[in-house]
Short mmCIF file of C-alpha atoms in Angstrom, two decimals:
data_model
loop_
_atom_site.label_atom_id
_atom_site.label_comp_id
_atom_site.label_asym_id
_atom_site.label_seq_id
_atom_site.Cartn_x
_atom_site.Cartn_y
_atom_site.Cartn_z
CA MET A 341 -0.35 -0.44 2.15
CA HIS A 342 3.30 -1.37 2.37
CA LEU A 343 5.89 1.35 1.92
CA ALA A 344 9.48 1.10 0.74
CA ARG A 345 12.18 3.45 1.95
CA ILE A 346 14.82 4.92 -0.37
CA SER A 347 18.27 5.41 1.12
CA ALA A 348 20.61 8.32 0.43
CA ASN A 349 22.36 6.01 -2.06
CA GLY A 350 19.11 5.43 -3.97
CA GLN A 351 18.62 1.90 -2.65
CA ILE A 352 15.13 0.65 -1.87
CA THR A 353 14.31 -1.49 1.15
CA VAL A 354 11.59 -3.91 0.08
CA PRO A 355 9.24 -4.74 2.99
CA LYS A 356 9.46 -8.27 4.40
CA TYR A 357 5.89 -9.15 3.35
CA VAL A 358 6.67 -8.25 -0.28
CA ARG A 359 9.98 -10.16 -0.25
CA GLU A 360 8.20 -13.24 1.09
CA TRP A 361 5.35 -12.91 -1.42
CA LEU A 362 7.81 -12.60 -4.31
CA GLU A 363 9.98 -15.35 -2.80
CA VAL A 364 13.15 -13.28 -3.22
CA ARG A 365 16.28 -13.29 -1.12
CA PRO A 366 19.32 -11.01 -0.79
CA GLY A 367 21.13 -10.83 -4.11
CA ASP A 368 18.04 -11.65 -6.22
CA ARG A 369 17.07 -9.18 -8.92
CA LEU A 370 13.72 -7.47 -9.29
CA ALA A 371 12.34 -5.85 -12.42
CA ILE A 372 10.33 -2.62 -12.29
CA SER A 373 8.12 -1.87 -15.27
CA GLU A 374 5.27 0.50 -16.01
CA ASN A 375 1.89 -0.93 -17.01
CA ASP A 376 -0.69 0.65 -19.33
CA ARG A 377 -2.36 2.44 -16.38
CA GLY A 378 0.85 4.28 -15.48
CA GLU A 379 1.47 2.12 -12.41
CA PHE A 380 4.83 0.59 -11.65
CA VAL A 381 4.88 -3.19 -11.36
CA LEU A 382 7.47 -5.06 -9.33
CA SER A 383 8.32 -8.54 -10.59
CA ARG A 384 10.85 -11.26 -10.00
CA ALA A 385 13.67 -11.45 -12.53
CA PRO A 386 14.98 -14.98 -13.16
CA SER A 387 18.72 -15.59 -13.16
CA GLY A 388 18.79 -15.00 -16.93
CA GLY A 389 17.77 -11.39 -16.33
CA VAL A 390 14.47 -11.53 -18.25
CA PRO A 391 11.67 -10.28 -16.00
CA MET A 392 9.08 -12.85 -14.94
CA PRO A 393 5.75 -11.21 -14.05
CA VAL A 394 4.23 -11.96 -10.68
CA PRO A 395 0.54 -12.64 -11.37
CA GLY A 396 -1.89 -10.49 -9.45
CA LEU A 397 0.63 -8.13 -7.84
CA ALA A 398 -0.81 -4.97 -9.41
CA GLU A 399 -4.38 -6.07 -8.68
CA GLN A 400 -3.51 -6.92 -5.07
CA ALA A 401 -1.86 -3.52 -4.63
CA GLN A 402 -4.94 -1.82 -6.13
CA ARG A 403 -7.28 -3.70 -3.75
CA ARG A 404 -5.12 -2.69 -0.78
CA ARG A 405 -5.07 0.94 -1.95
CA GLU A 406 -8.87 0.95 -2.35
CA ALA A 407 -9.36 -0.64 1.09
CA GLN A 408 -7.07 1.97 2.66
CA GLU A 409 -8.97 4.77 0.92
CA ALA A 410 -12.27 3.34 2.22
CA ASP A 411 -10.85 3.12 5.76
CA ASP A 412 -9.63 6.71 5.52
CA ALA A 413 -13.06 7.87 4.30
CA LEU A 414 -14.82 6.08 7.17
CA GLU A 415 -12.46 7.61 9.72
CA ALA A 416 -13.00 11.08 8.23
CA ALA A 417 -16.80 10.61 8.34
CA ALA A 418 -16.63 9.49 11.97
CA ARG A 419 -14.52 12.54 12.88
CA GLU A 420 -16.99 14.82 11.12
CA GLY A 421 -19.90 13.15 12.92
CA ARG A 422 -18.23 13.72 16.30
CA ARG A 423 -17.57 17.37 15.42
CA HIS A 424 -21.22 17.77 14.39
CA LEU A 425 -22.45 16.34 17.72
CA ARG A 426 -20.20 18.70 19.64
CA ARG A 427 -21.15 21.79 17.58
CA THR A 428 -24.89 21.33 17.24
CA LEU A 429 -25.87 19.45 20.37
CA GLY A 430 -23.02 20.17 22.73
CA LEU A 431 -22.59 16.44 23.25
CA ASP A 432 -19.39 14.54 23.84
CA PRO A 433 -19.64 11.40 21.66
CA ASP A 434 -17.65 9.44 24.24
CA ASP A 435 -20.48 9.98 26.76
CA LEU A 436 -23.04 8.31 24.48
CA ASP A 437 -21.90 4.71 25.09
#
């Protein structure tokens, strides 16, 4: 997941990966709109000011979010497994290798 930081002035720093993917440079405009699932979608805005959707951005963000959630669940399960070994068997999981 890529995070953006909001400054005290309300400005958002768009991560380098996202800027490169959108092919935007300093001074370019971005449009932020809400889709039917209540998610905010970031898209390039052409010089005329009419937003131009970036195909697949919302889907890519969803896949990343799901992958991160799966990673988090695996890490939590591994932590619980280590705690279980310590509690029930008095084993240190690091000694099992």
